Short mmCIF file of C-alpha atoms in Angstrom, two decimals:
data_model
loop_
_atom_site.label_atom_id
_atom_site.label_comp_id
_atom_site.label_asym_id
_atom_site.label_seq_id
_atom_site.Cartn_x
_atom_site.Cartn_y
_atom_site.Cartn_z
CA MET A 13 50.31 167.90 67.45
CA THR A 14 52.15 168.96 63.62
CA GLY A 15 55.95 170.72 62.63
CA PRO A 16 56.85 173.69 62.79
CA VAL A 17 54.32 176.53 62.00
CA SER A 18 54.84 178.80 58.46
CA GLU A 19 53.36 182.27 58.08
CA PRO A 20 50.16 182.76 60.49
CA SER A 21 47.15 184.07 58.18
CA SER A 22 44.91 185.47 60.39
CA ARG A 23 44.97 186.03 63.86
CA GLY A 24 42.04 183.75 65.52
CA GLN A 25 43.74 181.06 63.87
CA ALA A 26 47.07 181.90 64.52
CA ALA A 27 46.38 181.07 67.57
CA ARG A 28 45.20 177.30 67.42
CA GLN A 29 47.47 177.21 64.62
CA LEU A 30 50.47 177.45 66.93
CA LEU A 31 48.30 175.99 70.39
CA SER A 32 48.25 172.60 67.78
CA SER A 33 51.80 172.60 66.76
CA ALA A 34 54.71 171.63 69.31
CA ALA A 35 57.63 174.97 67.82
CA LEU A 36 57.11 178.47 66.27
CA ALA A 37 59.37 178.67 62.83
CA CYS A 38 62.10 180.00 64.39
CA GLY A 39 62.11 176.56 66.41
CA ALA A 40 61.30 178.54 70.13
CA ASP A 41 59.68 175.13 71.82
CA VAL A 42 55.29 176.38 72.13
CA ASP A 43 54.87 175.02 75.52
CA LEU A 44 58.05 177.26 76.93
CA LEU A 45 56.58 179.76 75.24
CA LEU A 46 52.83 179.72 76.49
CA GLU A 47 54.56 179.28 80.21
CA GLN A 48 56.34 182.19 80.12
CA VAL A 49 53.06 184.13 79.29
CA ALA A 50 50.94 182.14 82.06
CA ASP A 51 54.09 182.68 84.53
CA GLY A 52 53.44 186.32 83.79
CA ARG A 53 56.55 186.34 82.16
CA ALA A 54 55.65 187.83 78.76
CA THR A 55 58.57 190.38 78.53
CA ASP A 56 61.07 188.95 80.24
CA LEU A 57 62.57 188.75 76.60
CA ASP A 58 66.00 186.46 76.01
CA ALA A 59 68.01 187.31 73.08
CA HIS A 60 66.67 185.18 70.77
CA GLN A 61 63.34 186.57 71.45
CA ARG A 62 64.52 190.39 71.63
CA GLU A 63 64.72 189.75 67.79
CA CYS A 64 62.07 187.40 66.59
CA VAL A 65 59.62 188.38 64.74
CA HIS A 66 57.70 184.43 65.24
CA CYS A 67 57.89 184.36 69.11
CA GLU A 68 56.64 188.36 69.21
CA ALA A 69 53.20 187.19 67.23
CA ALA A 70 53.02 184.65 70.19
CA ILE A 71 54.13 186.33 72.55
CA ALA A 72 51.34 188.93 72.63
CA GLU A 73 48.52 185.96 70.86
CA PHE A 74 49.12 184.04 74.04
CA THR A 75 49.27 187.31 76.10
CA ALA A 76 44.92 187.96 74.75
CA VAL A 77 44.29 184.75 74.51
CA TRP A 78 45.33 183.71 78.10
CA ARG A 79 44.09 187.28 79.72
CA PRO A 80 39.91 186.40 80.94
CA LEU A 81 42.51 183.59 82.76
CA THR A 82 45.14 185.84 84.63
CA GLU A 83 41.88 188.16 85.13
CA LEU A 84 40.16 185.77 87.23
CA ALA A 85 42.39 184.06 89.21
CA ALA A 86 43.89 188.04 90.95
CA SER A 87 39.92 187.98 92.02
CA HIS A 88 38.89 188.06 95.59
CA VAL A 89 36.94 185.32 96.89
CA PRO A 90 35.88 185.99 100.29
CA ALA A 91 35.32 183.32 103.06
CA PRO A 92 31.36 182.92 103.34
CA PRO A 93 30.47 184.86 105.92
CA GLY A 94 30.14 182.55 109.14
CA LEU A 95 32.78 179.69 107.96
CA THR A 96 34.66 180.72 111.02
CA ALA A 97 32.60 180.69 113.32
CA ALA A 98 31.18 177.22 111.77
CA VAL A 99 34.32 174.84 111.71
CA MET A 100 35.46 176.28 115.34
CA SER A 101 31.48 175.04 116.70
CA GLN A 102 31.95 172.12 115.26
CA ILE A 103 35.64 171.78 116.83
CA ARG A 104 34.61 172.95 120.46
CA VAL A 105 31.44 170.00 119.94
CA LEU A 106 35.00 167.39 119.46
CA VAL A 107 36.44 168.55 122.23
CA ARG A 108 35.53 167.74 125.67
CA ASP A 109 34.08 170.50 127.97
CA VAL A 110 34.49 170.51 131.41
CA TRP A 111 32.40 173.01 133.54
CA TYR A 112 32.30 174.67 136.80
CA THR A 113 29.75 175.51 138.80
CA LEU A 114 28.94 178.24 140.03
CA GLN A 115 25.76 177.46 142.66
CA THR A 116 23.99 175.15 143.49
CA THR A 117 20.20 176.39 144.82
CA ASP A 118 17.47 174.97 145.54
CA LEU A 119 16.37 176.27 141.47
CA GLY A 120 18.87 174.48 140.66
CA ALA A 121 22.31 174.78 139.39
CA ILE A 122 24.34 177.85 137.67
CA ARG A 123 27.40 176.15 135.31
CA ILE A 124 29.63 178.05 132.84
CA ALA A 125 32.21 175.89 130.25
CA ALA A 126 35.27 176.14 130.63
CA ARG A 127 36.57 177.61 127.25
CA ILE A 128 33.97 180.33 127.84
CA VAL A 129 36.19 181.48 131.30
CA ALA A 130 39.10 181.08 128.53
CA ALA A 131 37.83 183.25 126.73
CA LEU A 132 37.18 186.09 129.18
CA ALA A 133 40.89 185.64 130.60
CA ARG A 134 41.83 186.51 126.95
CA ASP A 135 40.12 189.12 126.49
CA SER A 136 41.64 190.42 129.70
CA ALA A 137 44.60 189.28 129.40
CA ARG A 138 45.24 191.03 126.05
CA THR A 139 44.40 194.73 127.45
CA VAL A 140 47.41 194.85 129.22
CA PRO A 141 49.93 197.08 128.20
CA GLY A 142 53.06 195.24 126.15
CA VAL A 143 50.74 191.85 125.77
CA ARG A 144 50.63 191.87 121.76
CA VAL A 145 48.80 188.52 121.81
CA ALA A 146 47.42 185.83 124.25
CA LEU A 147 45.67 182.05 124.20
CA GLY A 148 43.32 180.92 126.32
CA ARG A 149 42.75 177.63 127.46
CA SER A 150 40.96 176.64 130.19
CA THR A 151 42.46 173.81 132.04
CA HIS A 152 44.93 171.86 131.15
CA ASP A 153 43.75 167.74 129.80
CA LYS A 154 45.67 166.35 132.36
CA LEU A 155 44.73 169.16 135.07
CA ALA A 156 40.92 169.34 134.53
CA ALA A 157 41.20 165.14 134.32
CA ILE A 158 43.35 164.48 137.97
CA ALA A 159 40.38 167.22 138.74
CA GLU A 160 37.48 165.28 137.66
CA ARG A 161 38.33 162.36 139.91
CA ALA A 162 39.56 164.49 143.03
CA THR A 163 35.65 165.96 143.02
CA ARG A 164 33.49 162.85 141.32
CA ARG A 165 32.43 162.40 145.11
CA HIS A 166 31.11 165.49 145.19
CA ARG A 167 29.59 166.02 142.35
CA HIS A 168 26.56 168.25 141.68
CA PRO A 169 24.50 165.42 139.46
CA HIS A 170 22.95 168.38 137.44
CA ALA A 171 26.35 168.43 135.93
CA ALA A 172 27.22 166.32 133.28
CA VAL A 173 31.14 166.71 133.17
CA GLY A 174 33.81 167.54 135.95
CA VAL A 175 32.81 169.91 138.63
CA LEU A 176 35.21 172.23 139.61
CA GLY A 177 33.35 174.12 141.38
CA ARG A 178 34.05 178.29 142.32
CA THR A 179 37.80 177.03 141.62
CA ALA A 180 39.21 177.65 138.10
CA VAL A 181 42.55 177.36 136.48
CA VAL A 182 43.11 178.54 133.53
CA ASP A 183 46.41 178.69 130.96
CA LEU A 184 47.41 181.74 129.00
CA ALA A 185 50.29 181.63 126.47
CA VAL A 186 51.31 185.56 125.62
CA ALA A 187 53.40 187.09 123.54
CA VAL A 188 54.94 190.64 124.61
CA THR A 189 55.79 193.43 123.24
CA TYR A 190 60.13 193.59 122.96
CA GLY A 191 62.31 195.44 125.77
CA ASP A 192 59.61 195.39 128.22
CA PRO A 193 60.45 193.75 131.45
CA VAL A 194 58.94 190.38 130.78
CA HIS A 195 58.25 189.11 134.83
CA GLU A 196 55.83 192.73 135.58
CA VAL A 197 53.83 192.53 132.65
CA ALA A 198 53.20 188.50 133.47
CA ARG A 199 52.39 189.19 136.32
CA ASP A 200 50.63 192.33 135.28
CA ILE A 201 48.47 189.41 133.53
CA GLN A 202 47.59 187.66 136.90
CA GLN A 203 46.17 190.11 139.07
CA HIS A 204 44.27 191.80 135.99
CA VAL A 205 42.65 188.42 134.50
CA ILE A 206 41.94 187.33 138.83
CA THR A 207 39.95 190.59 139.01
CA THR A 208 38.79 190.23 136.25
CA LEU A 209 37.20 186.49 136.42
CA ARG A 210 35.97 187.27 140.05
CA ASP A 211 34.28 190.57 139.33
CA THR A 212 32.23 189.45 136.05
CA ILE A 213 31.43 184.99 136.60
CA GLY A 214 31.97 185.40 140.64
CA LEU A 215 34.74 182.26 140.22
CA LYS A 216 36.26 182.80 143.60
CA THR A 217 39.94 180.83 143.49
CA VAL A 218 41.63 181.34 139.85
CA THR A 219 44.69 180.45 139.39
CA VAL A 220 46.39 181.98 136.43
CA ASN A 221 49.61 180.29 134.57
CA VAL A 222 50.78 182.79 132.13
CA THR A 223 53.17 181.49 129.36
CA VAL A 224 55.58 184.06 127.84
CA ASP A 225 56.60 182.25 124.96
CA ASP A 226 57.19 184.94 122.34
CA ILE A 227 58.57 188.21 122.22
CA LEU A 228 57.78 190.70 119.12
CA THR A 229 59.31 193.56 118.64
CA ASN A 230 57.63 197.26 116.63
CA ASP A 231 58.47 197.23 113.97
CA MET B 12 42.09 195.87 122.99
CA ALA B 13 43.05 198.33 119.90
CA GLY B 14 45.96 196.43 117.50
CA THR B 15 45.53 192.93 119.17
CA ASP B 16 44.57 191.94 115.63
CA GLU B 17 47.57 193.79 113.68
CA ALA B 18 49.76 191.71 115.69
CA GLU B 19 48.15 188.32 115.82
CA ALA B 20 48.92 188.70 111.94
CA GLU B 21 52.86 189.46 112.93
CA VAL B 22 53.00 185.47 114.81
CA GLU B 23 53.51 182.96 112.44
CA ASP B 24 51.22 179.85 111.66
CA ALA B 25 54.01 177.42 112.86
CA TYR B 26 53.91 179.22 116.53
CA LEU B 27 49.94 178.92 115.93
CA VAL B 28 50.51 174.93 115.11
CA ALA B 29 52.80 174.56 118.23
CA ARG B 30 50.07 176.52 121.26
CA ALA B 31 47.10 174.42 118.81
CA ARG B 32 48.66 171.19 119.37
CA GLU B 33 48.94 172.22 122.77
CA GLY B 34 45.36 172.92 123.52
CA TYR B 35 44.82 176.65 122.76
CA LEU B 36 41.68 176.50 120.75
CA ASP B 37 42.05 180.22 120.39
CA ALA B 38 45.52 179.16 118.35
CA TYR B 39 43.32 177.04 115.95
CA GLU B 40 40.54 180.40 115.75
CA LEU B 41 43.30 182.18 114.81
CA LEU B 42 44.67 180.05 112.03
CA VAL B 43 41.29 179.12 110.45
CA GLN B 44 40.61 183.12 109.76
CA ARG B 45 43.50 182.53 108.03
CA HIS B 46 42.87 179.82 105.76
CA SER B 47 39.64 180.15 106.28
CA ALA B 48 39.50 182.09 102.18
CA MET B 49 42.06 179.83 100.72
CA ALA B 50 40.69 176.93 101.81
CA TYR B 51 37.00 178.01 100.60
CA ARG B 52 38.35 179.02 96.85
CA VAL B 53 39.92 175.82 96.00
CA GLY B 54 37.15 174.45 96.44
CA LEU B 55 34.95 176.79 94.34
CA ARG B 56 37.58 176.46 92.13
CA LEU B 57 38.28 172.83 92.14
CA CYS B 58 34.28 171.35 92.43
CA GLY B 59 32.71 174.39 90.74
CA ASN B 60 29.95 174.99 93.05
CA HIS B 61 29.23 177.23 95.80
CA HIS B 62 27.40 174.08 98.72
CA ASP B 63 30.35 171.58 97.52
CA ALA B 64 33.40 174.69 98.05
CA GLN B 65 31.62 175.15 101.65
CA ASP B 66 31.69 171.64 102.94
CA ILE B 67 35.20 171.08 101.71
CA ALA B 68 36.19 174.24 103.11
CA GLN B 69 34.20 173.12 106.35
CA GLU B 70 35.59 169.38 106.29
CA ALA B 71 39.18 170.13 105.80
CA LEU B 72 39.44 172.57 107.75
CA ILE B 73 37.68 170.14 110.80
CA ALA B 74 40.18 166.83 109.76
CA ALA B 75 43.39 169.29 110.32
CA TRP B 76 42.21 170.36 114.07
CA GLU B 77 41.76 166.60 114.55
CA ASN B 78 44.72 165.61 112.49
CA LEU B 79 47.41 168.01 113.84
CA ASP B 80 49.72 165.82 115.51
CA ARG B 81 50.43 164.41 112.06
CA PHE B 82 51.51 167.74 110.97
CA ARG B 83 55.21 167.41 110.26
CA ALA B 84 56.84 170.74 111.53
CA ASP B 85 59.16 170.86 108.53
CA SER B 86 55.45 172.04 105.76
CA SER B 87 54.24 174.81 106.41
CA PHE B 88 50.70 175.01 107.43
CA SER B 89 49.12 176.23 104.08
CA THR B 90 50.82 173.94 102.15
CA TRP B 91 49.31 170.72 104.86
CA LEU B 92 46.30 172.40 103.84
CA TYR B 93 46.11 173.03 100.44
CA GLN B 94 46.61 168.75 99.95
CA ILE B 95 43.86 168.07 102.09
CA VAL B 96 41.63 170.17 100.62
CA THR B 97 42.21 169.25 97.25
CA ARG B 98 42.18 165.51 98.48
CA ARG B 99 38.39 166.26 99.08
CA ALA B 100 37.67 168.09 96.35
CA LEU B 101 38.46 165.12 94.15
CA ASN B 102 36.81 162.94 96.58
CA LYS B 103 33.44 165.34 95.41
CA VAL B 104 34.23 165.31 92.25
CA THR B 105 34.68 161.53 91.69
CA ARG B 106 31.56 160.76 93.90
CA GLY B 107 30.08 161.61 90.49
CA ARG B 108 28.50 165.31 91.38
CA ASP B 109 27.86 167.38 88.24
CA ALA B 110 30.69 169.65 87.98
CA GLY B 111 29.21 171.64 84.67
CA SER B 112 27.72 174.68 86.43
CA LEU B 113 31.03 175.86 87.41
CA ASP B 114 30.81 179.02 89.18
CA LEU B 115 34.12 180.34 90.51
CA LEU B 116 33.26 183.55 91.01
CA PRO B 117 29.86 183.82 92.17
CA ASP B 118 30.96 187.43 93.53
CA VAL B 119 31.73 188.77 90.64
CA ALA B 120 29.76 191.49 90.08
CA ASP B 121 31.39 194.80 90.34
CA PRO B 122 28.36 197.34 91.09
CA GLY B 123 30.29 200.91 89.17
CA ALA B 124 31.38 198.39 85.97
CA GLU B 125 29.15 199.57 83.33
CA PRO B 126 26.73 196.56 82.37
CA ALA B 127 28.43 195.94 78.81
CA ALA B 128 31.66 195.22 79.88
CA GLN B 129 30.40 193.89 83.43
CA ALA B 130 28.09 191.29 80.71
CA GLU B 131 31.82 190.71 78.98
CA ARG B 132 33.72 190.33 82.22
CA ASN B 133 30.92 187.89 82.82
CA LEU B 134 31.19 185.75 79.44
CA ALA B 135 35.00 185.27 80.26
CA VAL B 136 34.68 184.67 83.09
CA ASP B 137 31.72 181.97 82.56
CA ALA B 138 34.65 180.65 79.62
CA VAL B 139 37.21 180.28 81.79
CA THR B 140 35.03 178.10 84.41
CA ASP B 141 33.91 176.10 81.63
CA ALA B 142 36.88 175.08 79.70
CA LEU B 143 38.59 174.32 83.39
CA ALA B 144 35.80 172.33 84.03
CA ALA B 145 36.28 170.23 81.54
CA LEU B 146 40.30 169.71 82.61
CA PRO B 147 40.59 166.80 84.48
CA PHE B 148 40.84 166.80 87.72
CA ALA B 149 44.89 166.45 87.61
CA GLN B 150 45.21 168.92 85.00
CA ARG B 151 42.81 171.67 86.82
CA ALA B 152 43.77 171.53 90.53
CA ALA B 153 47.50 171.77 89.05
CA ILE B 154 46.17 175.09 86.70
CA VAL B 155 44.74 176.01 90.38
CA LEU B 156 47.30 175.69 91.99
CA HIS B 157 49.85 177.14 90.08
CA HIS B 158 48.08 180.19 88.19
CA PHE B 159 45.75 180.11 90.75
CA GLU B 160 47.06 180.14 93.80
CA GLY B 161 50.72 180.70 93.11
CA LEU B 162 52.11 178.17 94.11
CA SER B 163 55.69 176.66 92.47
CA TYR B 164 55.91 173.56 90.30
CA ALA B 165 57.64 171.51 93.20
CA GLU B 166 54.84 173.00 96.03
CA VAL B 167 52.62 171.45 93.60
CA ALA B 168 54.30 168.42 93.53
CA GLY B 169 54.08 168.00 97.19
CA VAL B 170 50.33 168.71 97.83
CA THR B 171 49.39 166.77 95.56
CA ARG B 172 51.43 163.85 95.40
CA SER B 173 52.74 163.91 92.35
CA THR B 174 57.01 165.04 90.73
CA VAL B 175 57.59 168.51 89.49
CA PRO B 176 58.69 166.10 85.82
CA ALA B 177 54.58 165.21 85.99
CA VAL B 178 53.56 168.71 87.28
CA ARG B 179 55.12 170.18 84.25
CA SER B 180 53.20 167.83 82.24
CA HIS B 181 49.97 168.41 83.54
CA LEU B 182 50.45 171.86 83.30
CA PHE B 183 51.43 171.95 80.24
CA ARG B 184 48.76 169.99 78.49
CA ALA B 185 46.42 171.94 80.44
CA ARG B 186 47.00 175.27 78.97
CA ARG B 187 47.77 174.17 75.36
CA THR B 188 43.34 172.68 75.71
CA LEU B 189 42.43 176.00 77.80
CA GLY B 190 44.79 178.50 75.17
CA THR B 191 42.49 176.40 72.92
CA LYS B 192 39.08 176.71 74.03
CA LEU B 193 39.38 180.24 74.78
CA GLU B 194 41.09 181.84 71.13
CA GLU B 195 37.64 180.28 70.84
CA TRP B 196 35.40 181.99 72.79
CA ARG B 197 37.51 185.39 71.64
#
């Protein structure tokens, strides 16, 4: 870095010269001016800058030089398609899956992953009026472990993990609309989800635990 | 299910993080949907190519889930994810992969643009891309996090486990280097 810049000769040279200097002829700090432009505050001039030709010229130069970077920063880069699905499928592999066995016949066993039950329950809960957000969780880890232990002796050989038979326990965390009667919405959710799981999967005994942990306004 | 997507946008990250920690995979899936573009974009700008960026985003989002119990509730999920993505990008870059063919904007083609203007635009993108790739990683990270992602100096310092004066110094150097490179191109 050299001393203050004297008279800029040509446009291209001027910017190069400015960028290798510590300060302008007026004493203004080059780094601070470049920071001002790069941060999008080029028109945000202080009292000195409003009067100073050196600062005015430097800010104009830096604005032109920095423009491609500003444009690139403003461009939209979407996530590649399938990224969320890829992440979630890897995470599901990491999560120990719990299974419900629906039927064991001469043809074999029909099993369904507990997370499918949770997803169906969640989607079903979302259709209940007053429900704004619903998150589903199949049997809590602890409950799953208890159920697995409890059913070990009766477990069907085809079932890989804990067999819970035709009994499902689903936890739902929901956010409801402010002003709606919370207990009524919660009871509607239980009834709706239980009916859905019975009708669509054929689960016999369904327990639906509803936790209302957020209330959202309509704004 | 009408309106559910909008409603889900209202729920804060902190709420979803808390639910995800309790075992609600749904909650984590929403966080992934919200932040996957950021993870990919930052990976792309730090590492330069689509494949590494996709790997970085995927690994970072899985690592974030695996370490949810270590996530401190007083910081934001996005800051934490920036940290993981930046660290993963540094690992990739220092593993000796060629960062010469930086491709910051794979889908820059705008069908409505004039061919000549489009060609010029691509040249500008290439110029920025090359100039960024030539920066030392710490300076590049500071530029990407501050100028591309809009993080404050303090936030950049938090993400890169550095200090505000150090971030400022990296930015001062990087801006001069970038300015000189872009001036040559102009």
